[in-house]
Short mmCIF file of C-alpha atoms in Angstrom, two decimals:
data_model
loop_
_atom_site.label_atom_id
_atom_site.label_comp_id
_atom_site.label_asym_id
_atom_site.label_seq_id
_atom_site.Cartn_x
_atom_site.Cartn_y
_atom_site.Cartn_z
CA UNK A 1 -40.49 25.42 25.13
CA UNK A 2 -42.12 28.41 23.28
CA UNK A 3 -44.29 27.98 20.57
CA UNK A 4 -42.65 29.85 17.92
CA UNK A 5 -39.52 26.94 19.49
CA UNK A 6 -41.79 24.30 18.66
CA UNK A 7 -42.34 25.60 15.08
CA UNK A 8 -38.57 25.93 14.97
CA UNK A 9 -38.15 22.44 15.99
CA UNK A 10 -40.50 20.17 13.86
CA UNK A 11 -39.37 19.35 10.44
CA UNK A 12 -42.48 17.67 9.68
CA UNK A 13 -40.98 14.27 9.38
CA UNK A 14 -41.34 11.26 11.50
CA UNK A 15 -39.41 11.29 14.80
CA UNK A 16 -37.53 8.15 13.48
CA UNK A 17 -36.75 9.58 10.41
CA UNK A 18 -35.07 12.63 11.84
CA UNK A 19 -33.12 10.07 13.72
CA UNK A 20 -32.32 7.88 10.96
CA UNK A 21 -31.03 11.33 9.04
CA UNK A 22 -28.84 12.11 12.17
CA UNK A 23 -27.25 9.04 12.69
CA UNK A 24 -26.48 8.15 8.62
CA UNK A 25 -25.28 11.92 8.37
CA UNK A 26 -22.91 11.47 10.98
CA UNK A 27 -21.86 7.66 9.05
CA UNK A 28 -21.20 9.54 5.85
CA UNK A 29 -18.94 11.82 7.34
CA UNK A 30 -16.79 8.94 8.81
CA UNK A 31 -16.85 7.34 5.95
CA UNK A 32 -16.17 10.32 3.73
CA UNK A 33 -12.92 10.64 6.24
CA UNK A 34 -11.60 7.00 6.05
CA UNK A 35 -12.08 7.61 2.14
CA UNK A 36 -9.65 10.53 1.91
CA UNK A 37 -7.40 8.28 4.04
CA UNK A 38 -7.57 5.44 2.34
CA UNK A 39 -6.92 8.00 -1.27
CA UNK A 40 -3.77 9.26 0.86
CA UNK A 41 -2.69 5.70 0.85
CA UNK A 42 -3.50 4.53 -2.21
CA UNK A 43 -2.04 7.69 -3.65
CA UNK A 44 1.29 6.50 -2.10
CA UNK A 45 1.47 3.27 -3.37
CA UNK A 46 0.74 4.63 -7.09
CA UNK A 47 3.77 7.47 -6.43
CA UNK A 48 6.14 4.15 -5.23
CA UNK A 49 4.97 2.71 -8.58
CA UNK A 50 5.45 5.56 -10.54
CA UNK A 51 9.23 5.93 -8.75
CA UNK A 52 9.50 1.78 -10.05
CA UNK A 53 8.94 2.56 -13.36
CA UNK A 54 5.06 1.77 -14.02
CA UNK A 55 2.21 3.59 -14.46
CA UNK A 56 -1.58 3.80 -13.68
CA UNK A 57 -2.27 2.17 -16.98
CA UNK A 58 0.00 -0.72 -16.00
CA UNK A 59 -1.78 -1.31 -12.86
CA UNK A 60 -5.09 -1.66 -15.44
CA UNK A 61 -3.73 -3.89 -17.80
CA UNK A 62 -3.03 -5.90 -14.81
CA UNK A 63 -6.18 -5.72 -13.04
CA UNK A 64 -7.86 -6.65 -16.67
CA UNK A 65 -5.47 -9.18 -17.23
CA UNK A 66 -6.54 -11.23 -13.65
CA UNK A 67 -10.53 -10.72 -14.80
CA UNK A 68 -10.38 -11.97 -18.44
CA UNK A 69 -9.02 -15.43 -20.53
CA UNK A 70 -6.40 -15.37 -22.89
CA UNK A 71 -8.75 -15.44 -26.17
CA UNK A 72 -10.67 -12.16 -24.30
CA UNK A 73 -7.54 -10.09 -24.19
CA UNK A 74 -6.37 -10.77 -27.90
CA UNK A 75 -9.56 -10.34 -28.78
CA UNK A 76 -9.49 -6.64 -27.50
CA UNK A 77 -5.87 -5.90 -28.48
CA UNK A 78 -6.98 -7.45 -32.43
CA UNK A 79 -9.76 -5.28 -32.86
CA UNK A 80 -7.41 -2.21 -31.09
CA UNK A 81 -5.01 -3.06 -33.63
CA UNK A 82 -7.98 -2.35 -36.27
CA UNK A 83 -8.40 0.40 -35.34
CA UNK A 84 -5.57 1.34 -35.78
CA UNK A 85 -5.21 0.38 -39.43
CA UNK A 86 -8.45 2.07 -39.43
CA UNK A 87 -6.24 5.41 -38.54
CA UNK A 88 -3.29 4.38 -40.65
CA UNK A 89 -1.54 3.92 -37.42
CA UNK A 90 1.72 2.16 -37.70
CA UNK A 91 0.73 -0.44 -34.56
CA UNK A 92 -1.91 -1.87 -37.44
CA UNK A 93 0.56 -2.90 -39.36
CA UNK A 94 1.65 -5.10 -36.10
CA UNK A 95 -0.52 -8.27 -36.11
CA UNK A 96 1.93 -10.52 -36.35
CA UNK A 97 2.65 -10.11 -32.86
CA UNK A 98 -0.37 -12.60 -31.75
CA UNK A 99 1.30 -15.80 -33.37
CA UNK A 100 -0.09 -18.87 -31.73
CA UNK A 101 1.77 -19.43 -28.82
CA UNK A 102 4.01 -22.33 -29.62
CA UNK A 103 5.91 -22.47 -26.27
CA UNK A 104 6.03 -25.53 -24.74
CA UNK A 105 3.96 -27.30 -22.34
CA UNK A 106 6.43 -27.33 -19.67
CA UNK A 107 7.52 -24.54 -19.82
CA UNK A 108 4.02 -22.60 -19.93
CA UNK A 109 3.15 -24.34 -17.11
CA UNK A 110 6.26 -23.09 -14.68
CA UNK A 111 5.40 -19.81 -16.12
CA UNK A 112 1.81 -19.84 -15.47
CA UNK A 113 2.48 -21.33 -11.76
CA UNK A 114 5.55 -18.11 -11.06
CA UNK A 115 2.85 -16.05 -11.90
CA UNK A 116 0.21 -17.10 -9.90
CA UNK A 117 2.94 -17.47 -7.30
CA UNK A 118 3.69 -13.58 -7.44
CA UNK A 119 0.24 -13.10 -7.42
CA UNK A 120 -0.37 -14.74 -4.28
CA UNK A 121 -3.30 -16.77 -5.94
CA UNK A 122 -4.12 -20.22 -4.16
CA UNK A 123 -2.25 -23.28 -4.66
CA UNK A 124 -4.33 -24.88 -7.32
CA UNK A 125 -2.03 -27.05 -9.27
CA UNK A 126 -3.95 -27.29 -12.47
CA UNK A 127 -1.72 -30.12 -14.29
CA UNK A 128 -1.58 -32.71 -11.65
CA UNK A 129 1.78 -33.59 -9.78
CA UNK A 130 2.38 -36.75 -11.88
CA UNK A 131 3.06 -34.81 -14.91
CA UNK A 132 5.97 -32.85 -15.90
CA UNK A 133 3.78 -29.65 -16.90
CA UNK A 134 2.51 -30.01 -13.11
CA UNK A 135 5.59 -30.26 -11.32
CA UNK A 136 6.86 -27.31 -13.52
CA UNK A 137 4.05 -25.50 -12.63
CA UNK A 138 4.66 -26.02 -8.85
CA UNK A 139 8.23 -24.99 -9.17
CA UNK A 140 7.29 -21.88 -10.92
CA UNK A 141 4.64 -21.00 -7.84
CA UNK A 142 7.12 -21.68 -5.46
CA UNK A 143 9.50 -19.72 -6.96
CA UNK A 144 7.00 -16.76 -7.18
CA UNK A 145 5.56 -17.44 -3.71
CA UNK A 146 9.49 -16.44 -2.41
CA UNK A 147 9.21 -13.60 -4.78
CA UNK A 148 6.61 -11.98 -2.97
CA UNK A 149 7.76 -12.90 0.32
CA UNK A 150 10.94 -11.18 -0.30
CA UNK A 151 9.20 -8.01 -1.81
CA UNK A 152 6.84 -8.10 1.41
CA UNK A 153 9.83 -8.60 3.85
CA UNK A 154 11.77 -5.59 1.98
CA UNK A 155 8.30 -3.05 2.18
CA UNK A 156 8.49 -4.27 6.15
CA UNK A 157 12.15 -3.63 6.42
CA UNK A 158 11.65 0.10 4.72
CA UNK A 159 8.93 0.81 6.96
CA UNK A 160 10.46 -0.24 10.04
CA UNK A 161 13.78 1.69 8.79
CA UNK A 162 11.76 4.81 7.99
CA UNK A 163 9.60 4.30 12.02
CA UNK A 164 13.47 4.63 13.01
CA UNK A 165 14.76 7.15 11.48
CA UNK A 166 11.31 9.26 12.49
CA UNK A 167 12.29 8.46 16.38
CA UNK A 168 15.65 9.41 16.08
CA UNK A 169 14.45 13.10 14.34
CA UNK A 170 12.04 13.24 17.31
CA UNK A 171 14.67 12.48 19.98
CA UNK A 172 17.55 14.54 18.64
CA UNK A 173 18.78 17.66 21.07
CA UNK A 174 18.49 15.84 24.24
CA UNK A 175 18.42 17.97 27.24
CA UNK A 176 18.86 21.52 26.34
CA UNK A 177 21.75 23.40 27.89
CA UNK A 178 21.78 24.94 31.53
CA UNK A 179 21.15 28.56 31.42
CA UNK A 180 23.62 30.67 33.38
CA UNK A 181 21.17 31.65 36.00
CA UNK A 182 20.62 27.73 36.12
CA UNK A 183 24.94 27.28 36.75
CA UNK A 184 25.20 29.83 38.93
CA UNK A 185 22.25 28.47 41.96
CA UNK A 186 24.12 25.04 40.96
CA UNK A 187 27.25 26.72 42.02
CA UNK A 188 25.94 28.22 45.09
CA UNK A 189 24.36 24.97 45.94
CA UNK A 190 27.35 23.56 46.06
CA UNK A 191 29.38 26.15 48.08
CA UNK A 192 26.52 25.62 50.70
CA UNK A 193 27.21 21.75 50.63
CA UNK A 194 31.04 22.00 51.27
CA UNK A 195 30.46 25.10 54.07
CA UNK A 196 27.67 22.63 55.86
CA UNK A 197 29.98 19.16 55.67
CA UNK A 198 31.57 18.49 58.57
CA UNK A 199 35.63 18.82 58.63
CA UNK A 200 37.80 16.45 60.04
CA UNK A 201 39.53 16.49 63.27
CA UNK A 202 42.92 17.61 63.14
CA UNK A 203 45.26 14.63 64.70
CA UNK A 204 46.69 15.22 67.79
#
């Protein structure tokens, strides 16, 4: 190697260093590419949502809705709704949508458990099978369980009938037709079959 080489080649770092650089550079890329896959997908899902009916928002609410307890979300949508009145807006003049809750026990309960049922959140009966607010409450998460075993079963079934109909666009055409050069040394072939064959005997 040449000296003005050698000056090319050292970057003044440690050897390990350089190596470390080489070998995270190449993990960013990879990662950087399973990112922009993983976007693709996600970008999907959100454009099925979107063609359900919901929107981005609606996934937030939900994800925020999974993090915090009842008395944190009212507390956010009360002081939204002052704001509101703050702005004259007409939603402020909405607070008597967060009543107490006077459903009853039951009945919360085997809509709390079809929830967590849709959800696919763990089987943690929090009423107790001996009371009626439990055994509600397991009905309801059985109830949602199906739910979303259904809705999984019918994304599988889509999938699998969209795999199919990709195949059958792939295989369409079959073989393509003979060309007439292609007929006419099959026709020659076959003249030079029936001239070679032997002929029968004529009977005496």
């Amino acid at each position: 190697m040449t000296e003005s080489a050698k000056a090319g080649h050292n970057s003044g770092l440690d050897p390990a260093q350089e190596r470390a650089f080489i070998r995270e550079f190449g993990a960013v890329k990879e990662a950087e590419a399973e990112m922009a896959e993983q976007k693709g997908v996600l970008s999907g899902v959100y454009k099925r949502l979107e063609n359900a009916g919901f929107t981005k928002d609606d996934v937030k609410w939900a994800k925020d809705l999974e993090k915090k307890n009842v008395s944190e979300v009212v507390a956010t949508m009360r002081r939204r709704i002052a704001i509101a009145t703050i702005m004259g807006h007409a939603v402020g003049r909405q607070m008597d949508i967060f009543e107490k809750d006077r459903t009853p026990l039951e009945d919360a309960a085997y809509l709390e458990g079809l929830g967590a049922g849709r959800m696919r959140k763990a089987n943690a009966n929090p009423y107790g099978m001996e009371t009626a607010a439990g055994q509600n409450w397991q009905k309801g998460f059985n109830e949602g369980t199906a739910e979303a075993n259904q809705a999984l079963a019918e994304a599988m079934n889509d999938n699998l009938i969209k795999a199919g109909d990709e195949s059958s666009e792939d295989g369409e055409g079959g073989d393509a037709p003979e060309t007439e050069t292609e007929e006419a040394e099959g026709a020659e072939e076959d003249d030079d079959w029936e001239a070679s064959a032997p002929k029968p005997e004529a009977a005496e």
